[in-house]
């Protein structure tokens, strides 16, 4: 199979290219890092790139919370306009198989249950609560303490920041393309991906990269809130393997199929910071009590659908992966 990988020179995309090559496929890299003319927003360049491929693995995106709402135009341009240009070219050329790098950020907060009111969906956390160090969302009905659980793919979307909004728009575009063309589309909703080649020293990187960069400077990782916010940290090689099985599996035509893509082992951000510090031999993390508007408290998802339907399972455990990440160049 000949697969165009947009963002194929980037963090996740480069691992997808390696996984495809290792399994006998031909990966065609389309990435501005490898070729300044390879801009996914350029219709002519994209049309040339999709000609002659069997499938597209769309990894190119602007990620992270960035510097603030001033980044909104660039996020929408790169993520949504770029995806629209790509899908239009695929429709024109006749490429009918897409795997999209989705994200769990489309859910907003995760799944919560109230002992009195059952499953509830808390709204955005109030600034006054965050300033006072009240980080856990309460029941929107009675205010009681909530218990957090795993969110499934059928949960309603509730994006809480610009990046999340653009990732949801990408899925809507992919679904519209699939209905219009009869193509098959898969969105892998990544959790917190980490591992070798992760960008560093940039406001658009992930939290694991921030912590590792601090340790490399001999500084303590600075953990926001109280460090107890839960995430699912999934290794980049496992994410690449998920892309491989999604490309080889070929989902139902005419629809977008969504799969949560996580390790299945939730950990707190504080646990992750301590694991990196211990592996690096650096200073212990510092809990700052600071926060970022747009961050959610807990988001961990159920990835059993991907395991059951496509036979994927993560291979890199949390402790092993964090040791490797802490020490990799």
Short mmCIF file of C-alpha atoms in Angstrom, two decimals:
data_model
loop_
_atom_site.label_atom_id
_atom_site.label_comp_id
_atom_site.label_asym_id
_atom_site.label_seq_id
_atom_site.Cartn_x
_atom_site.Cartn_y
_atom_site.Cartn_z
CA UNK A 1 0.00 0.00 0.00
CA UNK A 2 1.27 3.47 -0.88
CA UNK A 3 0.36 5.91 1.91
CA UNK A 4 0.72 9.68 1.97
CA UNK A 5 1.67 10.78 5.48
CA UNK A 6 1.07 14.48 6.03
CA UNK A 7 3.31 15.72 8.81
CA UNK A 8 5.47 12.68 8.10
CA UNK A 9 8.67 14.38 9.27
CA UNK A 10 7.14 15.41 12.60
CA UNK A 11 6.92 13.78 16.01
CA UNK A 12 4.12 11.27 15.49
CA UNK A 13 4.26 11.24 11.70
CA UNK A 14 7.88 10.10 11.57
CA UNK A 15 7.02 7.10 13.75
CA UNK A 16 4.05 6.31 11.50
CA UNK A 17 6.38 6.35 8.50
CA UNK A 18 8.71 3.92 10.27
CA UNK A 19 5.84 1.59 11.18
CA UNK A 20 4.52 1.58 7.61
CA UNK A 21 7.95 0.90 6.15
CA UNK A 22 8.64 -1.89 8.64
CA UNK A 23 5.45 -3.63 7.50
CA UNK A 24 6.21 -3.45 3.78
CA UNK A 25 4.22 -0.36 2.84
CA UNK A 26 5.51 2.67 0.93
CA UNK A 27 5.24 5.89 2.91
CA UNK A 28 5.24 9.20 1.04
CA UNK A 29 6.17 12.09 3.33
CA UNK A 30 4.41 15.43 2.88
CA UNK A 31 5.78 17.89 5.43
CA UNK A 32 7.04 21.47 5.36
CA UNK A 33 9.97 20.37 7.53
CA UNK A 34 11.15 18.10 4.72
CA UNK A 35 10.05 20.34 1.82
CA UNK A 36 9.09 24.02 2.26
CA UNK A 37 6.66 23.64 -0.64
CA UNK A 38 4.72 20.86 1.11
CA UNK A 39 2.05 23.03 2.72
CA UNK A 40 -1.19 21.16 3.30
CA UNK A 41 -3.07 24.43 2.61
CA UNK A 42 -1.72 24.60 -0.96
CA UNK A 43 -4.28 22.94 -3.29
CA UNK A 44 -1.84 22.39 -6.16
CA UNK A 45 0.86 20.85 -3.97
CA UNK A 46 -1.64 18.62 -2.17
CA UNK A 47 -3.28 17.43 -5.40
CA UNK A 48 0.12 16.41 -6.75
CA UNK A 49 0.92 14.62 -3.50
CA UNK A 50 -2.27 12.53 -3.32
CA UNK A 51 -2.03 11.38 -6.93
CA UNK A 52 -1.09 7.72 -7.03
CA UNK A 53 -1.52 6.89 -3.34
CA UNK A 54 -3.87 4.31 -1.87
CA UNK A 55 -4.55 6.05 1.42
CA UNK A 56 -3.77 9.19 3.41
CA UNK A 57 -2.63 9.31 7.02
CA UNK A 58 -3.24 12.92 8.08
CA UNK A 59 -0.90 13.86 10.93
CA UNK A 60 -0.11 17.47 10.01
CA UNK A 61 -1.53 19.86 12.59
CA UNK A 62 -0.81 22.74 14.90
CA UNK A 63 -1.04 21.29 18.43
CA UNK A 64 -1.15 22.35 22.08
CA UNK A 65 -2.80 25.32 23.77
CA UNK A 66 -0.33 27.78 22.29
CA UNK A 67 0.08 31.35 23.48
CA UNK A 68 -3.57 32.37 23.76
CA UNK A 69 -6.59 33.18 21.63
CA UNK A 70 -4.41 35.23 19.31
CA UNK A 71 -3.31 31.90 17.81
CA UNK A 72 -6.88 31.08 16.72
CA UNK A 73 -6.47 32.15 13.10
CA UNK A 74 -3.32 30.07 12.65
CA UNK A 75 -4.90 27.02 14.31
CA UNK A 76 -7.95 27.20 12.06
CA UNK A 77 -5.82 27.79 8.98
CA UNK A 78 -3.42 24.91 9.56
CA UNK A 79 -5.84 22.39 11.02
CA UNK A 80 -9.19 23.06 9.37
CA UNK A 81 -8.38 24.81 6.11
CA UNK A 82 -5.50 22.36 5.62
CA UNK A 83 -7.81 19.39 6.19
CA UNK A 84 -10.43 20.80 3.81
CA UNK A 85 -7.82 21.29 1.08
CA UNK A 86 -6.55 17.74 1.60
CA UNK A 87 -10.01 16.17 1.50
CA UNK A 88 -10.98 18.15 -1.60
CA UNK A 89 -7.86 16.87 -3.36
CA UNK A 90 -8.61 13.30 -2.29
CA UNK A 91 -12.15 13.63 -3.64
CA UNK A 92 -10.85 14.98 -6.94
CA UNK A 93 -8.13 12.36 -7.41
CA UNK A 94 -10.17 9.42 -6.12
CA UNK A 95 -8.32 8.45 -2.94
CA UNK A 96 -10.93 6.86 -0.70
CA UNK A 97 -9.19 5.92 2.54
CA UNK A 98 -8.26 8.34 5.33
CA UNK A 99 -6.81 7.95 8.81
CA UNK A 100 -6.94 11.18 10.79
CA UNK A 101 -4.93 12.16 13.85
CA UNK A 102 -7.80 13.02 16.17
CA UNK A 103 -7.59 13.99 19.83
CA UNK A 104 -9.30 13.27 23.12
CA UNK A 105 -9.48 17.06 23.66
CA UNK A 106 -12.76 17.06 21.73
CA UNK A 107 -14.49 15.63 24.82
CA UNK A 108 -13.62 18.52 27.11
CA UNK A 109 -13.90 17.09 30.60
CA UNK A 110 -14.04 13.33 31.00
CA UNK A 111 -16.84 11.18 32.38
CA UNK A 112 -18.09 12.05 35.85
CA UNK A 113 -20.63 10.46 38.17
CA UNK A 114 -22.44 12.07 41.10
CA UNK A 115 -23.54 9.81 43.99
CA UNK A 116 -26.99 11.43 43.85
CA UNK A 117 -27.53 12.53 40.24
CA UNK A 118 -25.68 9.82 38.31
CA UNK A 119 -23.62 10.60 35.22
CA UNK A 120 -23.26 14.37 34.77
CA UNK A 121 -21.29 16.76 32.58
CA UNK A 122 -19.74 19.64 34.53
CA UNK A 123 -19.23 22.89 32.68
CA UNK A 124 -15.97 24.84 32.45
CA UNK A 125 -14.34 25.45 35.83
CA UNK A 126 -14.85 28.93 37.27
CA UNK A 127 -11.87 31.25 37.57
CA UNK A 128 -12.81 31.99 41.19
CA UNK A 129 -12.63 28.27 42.03
CA UNK A 130 -9.30 27.86 40.28
CA UNK A 131 -7.86 30.92 42.02
CA UNK A 132 -8.94 29.43 45.35
CA UNK A 133 -7.32 26.08 44.55
CA UNK A 134 -10.63 24.30 44.06
CA UNK A 135 -9.64 22.27 41.03
CA UNK A 136 -12.13 19.40 41.12
CA UNK A 137 -15.39 20.14 39.27
CA UNK A 138 -18.54 19.66 41.33
CA UNK A 139 -21.87 18.24 40.30
CA UNK A 140 -23.67 20.84 38.14
CA UNK A 141 -26.96 19.78 39.74
CA UNK A 142 -26.25 19.51 43.47
CA UNK A 143 -22.61 20.59 43.84
CA UNK A 144 -21.51 17.25 45.31
CA UNK A 145 -18.04 15.78 44.83
CA UNK A 146 -17.78 13.74 41.62
CA UNK A 147 -15.94 10.56 40.74
CA UNK A 148 -14.13 10.50 37.40
CA UNK A 149 -14.30 7.53 35.03
CA UNK A 150 -13.52 6.52 31.46
CA UNK A 151 -15.18 8.30 28.57
CA UNK A 152 -16.37 6.35 25.53
CA UNK A 153 -16.41 7.36 21.89
CA UNK A 154 -20.16 8.00 22.00
CA UNK A 155 -19.87 10.74 24.62
CA UNK A 156 -20.93 14.18 23.36
CA UNK A 157 -18.14 16.49 22.26
CA UNK A 158 -17.47 19.59 24.34
CA UNK A 159 -14.23 21.28 23.17
CA UNK A 160 -12.89 23.77 25.72
CA UNK A 161 -10.19 25.63 23.75
CA UNK A 162 -9.26 26.66 20.20
CA UNK A 163 -7.12 23.61 19.50
CA UNK A 164 -9.89 21.26 20.63
CA UNK A 165 -12.40 23.10 18.48
CA UNK A 166 -10.24 22.69 15.38
CA UNK A 167 -9.75 18.98 16.06
CA UNK A 168 -13.49 18.47 16.24
CA UNK A 169 -13.95 20.45 13.02
CA UNK A 170 -11.44 18.13 11.33
CA UNK A 171 -13.64 15.17 12.24
CA UNK A 172 -16.76 16.86 10.91
CA UNK A 173 -14.96 17.58 7.63
CA UNK A 174 -13.79 13.97 7.41
CA UNK A 175 -17.32 12.71 8.05
CA UNK A 176 -18.72 14.98 5.35
CA UNK A 177 -16.03 13.81 2.91
CA UNK A 178 -16.81 10.15 3.65
CA UNK A 179 -20.55 10.67 3.08
CA UNK A 180 -19.95 12.58 -0.14
CA UNK A 181 -17.41 10.22 -1.69
CA UNK A 182 -18.21 6.85 -0.13
CA UNK A 183 -14.71 6.84 1.30
CA UNK A 184 -13.71 5.25 4.58
CA UNK A 185 -12.46 7.53 7.34
CA UNK A 186 -11.02 6.77 10.77
CA UNK A 187 -10.21 9.27 13.49
CA UNK A 188 -7.83 8.05 16.18
CA UNK A 189 -8.49 10.22 19.21
CA UNK A 190 -5.02 10.33 20.70
CA UNK A 191 -4.45 10.77 24.39
CA UNK A 192 -1.28 12.41 25.76
CA UNK A 193 1.30 11.10 23.32
CA UNK A 194 4.95 11.14 24.40
CA UNK A 195 8.23 9.58 23.33
CA UNK A 196 11.34 10.12 21.20
CA UNK A 197 11.36 13.14 18.85
CA UNK A 198 8.74 14.96 20.90
CA UNK A 199 9.12 18.73 20.32
CA UNK A 200 10.76 20.61 23.16
CA UNK A 201 11.15 24.20 24.31
CA UNK A 202 8.04 25.41 22.51
CA UNK A 203 4.69 26.60 23.93
CA UNK A 204 2.97 24.21 21.54
CA UNK A 205 4.55 21.07 23.01
CA UNK A 206 2.94 18.68 25.47
CA UNK A 207 3.38 18.65 29.23
CA UNK A 208 5.80 15.71 29.18
CA UNK A 209 8.10 17.72 26.93
CA UNK A 210 7.94 20.73 29.28
CA UNK A 211 8.99 18.55 32.21
CA UNK A 212 11.84 16.88 30.34
CA UNK A 213 13.16 20.22 29.11
CA UNK A 214 13.20 21.54 32.68
CA UNK A 215 15.10 18.48 33.88
CA UNK A 216 17.62 18.87 31.05
CA UNK A 217 18.30 22.40 32.35
CA UNK A 218 18.78 21.06 35.87
CA UNK A 219 15.46 22.55 37.00
CA UNK A 220 12.53 20.96 38.81
CA UNK A 221 9.45 20.24 36.68
CA UNK A 222 6.70 22.72 37.56
CA UNK A 223 3.38 20.92 37.94
CA UNK A 224 0.22 23.00 37.65
CA UNK A 225 -2.83 22.74 39.92
CA UNK A 226 -2.22 20.12 42.62
CA UNK A 227 -0.71 17.52 40.30
CA UNK A 228 -3.64 15.15 40.73
CA UNK A 229 -5.27 15.75 37.37
CA UNK A 230 -5.48 12.44 35.52
CA UNK A 231 -4.42 11.76 31.97
CA UNK A 232 -3.60 8.73 29.81
CA UNK A 233 0.02 8.90 28.60
CA UNK A 234 0.45 6.74 25.51
CA UNK A 235 3.78 6.04 23.83
CA UNK A 236 4.32 7.31 20.31
CA UNK A 237 5.28 3.87 18.97
CA UNK A 238 1.95 2.52 20.18
CA UNK A 239 0.17 5.40 18.46
CA UNK A 240 2.06 4.64 15.24
CA UNK A 241 0.96 1.01 15.53
CA UNK A 242 -2.65 2.18 15.91
CA UNK A 243 -2.33 4.13 12.66
CA UNK A 244 -0.95 1.04 10.95
CA UNK A 245 -3.86 -1.20 11.95
CA UNK A 246 -6.36 1.54 11.03
CA UNK A 247 -4.80 1.87 7.57
CA UNK A 248 -4.73 -1.88 7.03
CA UNK A 249 -8.17 -2.52 8.53
CA UNK A 250 -10.26 -0.36 6.17
CA UNK A 251 -13.35 0.84 8.02
CA UNK A 252 -16.91 0.95 6.71
CA UNK A 253 -17.43 3.20 3.65
CA UNK A 254 -19.36 6.41 3.82
CA UNK A 255 -18.89 7.09 7.53
CA UNK A 256 -16.32 8.33 10.02
CA UNK A 257 -15.29 5.70 12.56
CA UNK A 258 -13.81 7.04 15.80
CA UNK A 259 -11.44 5.21 18.14
CA UNK A 260 -10.03 6.37 21.45
CA UNK A 261 -6.29 5.71 21.42
CA UNK A 262 -4.77 5.51 24.88
CA UNK A 263 -2.65 3.21 27.00
CA UNK A 264 -5.51 2.21 29.29
CA UNK A 265 -3.34 3.12 32.31
CA UNK A 266 -4.40 6.53 33.67
CA UNK A 267 -1.83 8.38 35.76
CA UNK A 268 -1.77 11.80 37.35
CA UNK A 269 0.36 14.56 35.91
CA UNK A 270 2.26 14.59 39.20
CA UNK A 271 3.05 10.88 38.84
CA UNK A 272 4.36 11.49 35.35
CA UNK A 273 6.58 14.35 36.53
CA UNK A 274 8.00 12.22 39.34
CA UNK A 275 8.66 9.30 37.00
CA UNK A 276 10.62 11.56 34.64
CA UNK A 277 12.54 13.20 37.48
CA UNK A 278 13.46 9.84 38.99
CA UNK A 279 14.61 8.42 35.65
CA UNK A 280 16.59 11.56 34.83
CA UNK A 281 18.12 11.85 38.28
CA UNK A 282 16.99 15.46 38.50
CA UNK A 283 15.24 17.56 41.13
CA UNK A 284 11.82 16.54 42.40
CA UNK A 285 8.77 18.19 40.83
CA UNK A 286 7.32 21.35 42.35
CA UNK A 287 3.55 21.66 42.72
CA UNK A 288 2.76 25.27 41.82
CA UNK A 289 -1.01 25.63 42.21
CA UNK A 290 -1.02 27.58 38.93
CA UNK A 291 -3.50 26.76 36.19
CA UNK A 292 -4.26 27.39 32.53
CA UNK A 293 -7.72 28.36 31.35
CA UNK A 294 -8.84 25.80 28.81
CA UNK A 295 -7.26 22.88 30.65
CA UNK A 296 -9.64 20.22 31.90
CA UNK A 297 -9.31 18.38 35.20
CA UNK A 298 -9.55 14.72 34.24
CA UNK A 299 -9.74 13.11 30.80
CA UNK A 300 -9.14 9.41 30.44
CA UNK A 301 -10.94 7.31 27.88
CA UNK A 302 -11.93 3.75 27.20
CA UNK A 303 -9.83 2.41 24.29
CA UNK A 304 -11.41 -1.05 24.24
CA UNK A 305 -13.17 -0.46 20.91
CA UNK A 306 -9.83 -0.08 19.12
CA UNK A 307 -8.53 -3.21 20.80
CA UNK A 308 -11.64 -5.26 20.04
CA UNK A 309 -12.34 -4.17 16.46
CA UNK A 310 -8.80 -3.75 15.11
CA UNK A 311 -6.77 -5.97 17.44
CA UNK A 312 -4.50 -3.15 18.61
CA UNK A 313 -2.95 -3.11 22.02
CA UNK A 314 -0.31 -0.84 23.54
CA UNK A 315 3.07 -2.47 24.14
CA UNK A 316 5.05 0.21 26.02
CA UNK A 317 4.25 0.42 29.73
CA UNK A 318 4.26 3.68 31.68
CA UNK A 319 7.44 3.06 33.71
CA UNK A 320 9.41 1.75 30.73
CA UNK A 321 8.25 4.53 28.44
CA UNK A 322 9.01 7.31 30.92
CA UNK A 323 12.52 5.95 31.56
CA UNK A 324 13.21 5.89 27.83
CA UNK A 325 11.76 9.36 27.29
CA UNK A 326 13.68 10.89 30.17
CA UNK A 327 17.00 9.71 28.76
CA UNK A 328 16.49 9.97 25.01
CA UNK A 329 18.21 12.68 22.98
#
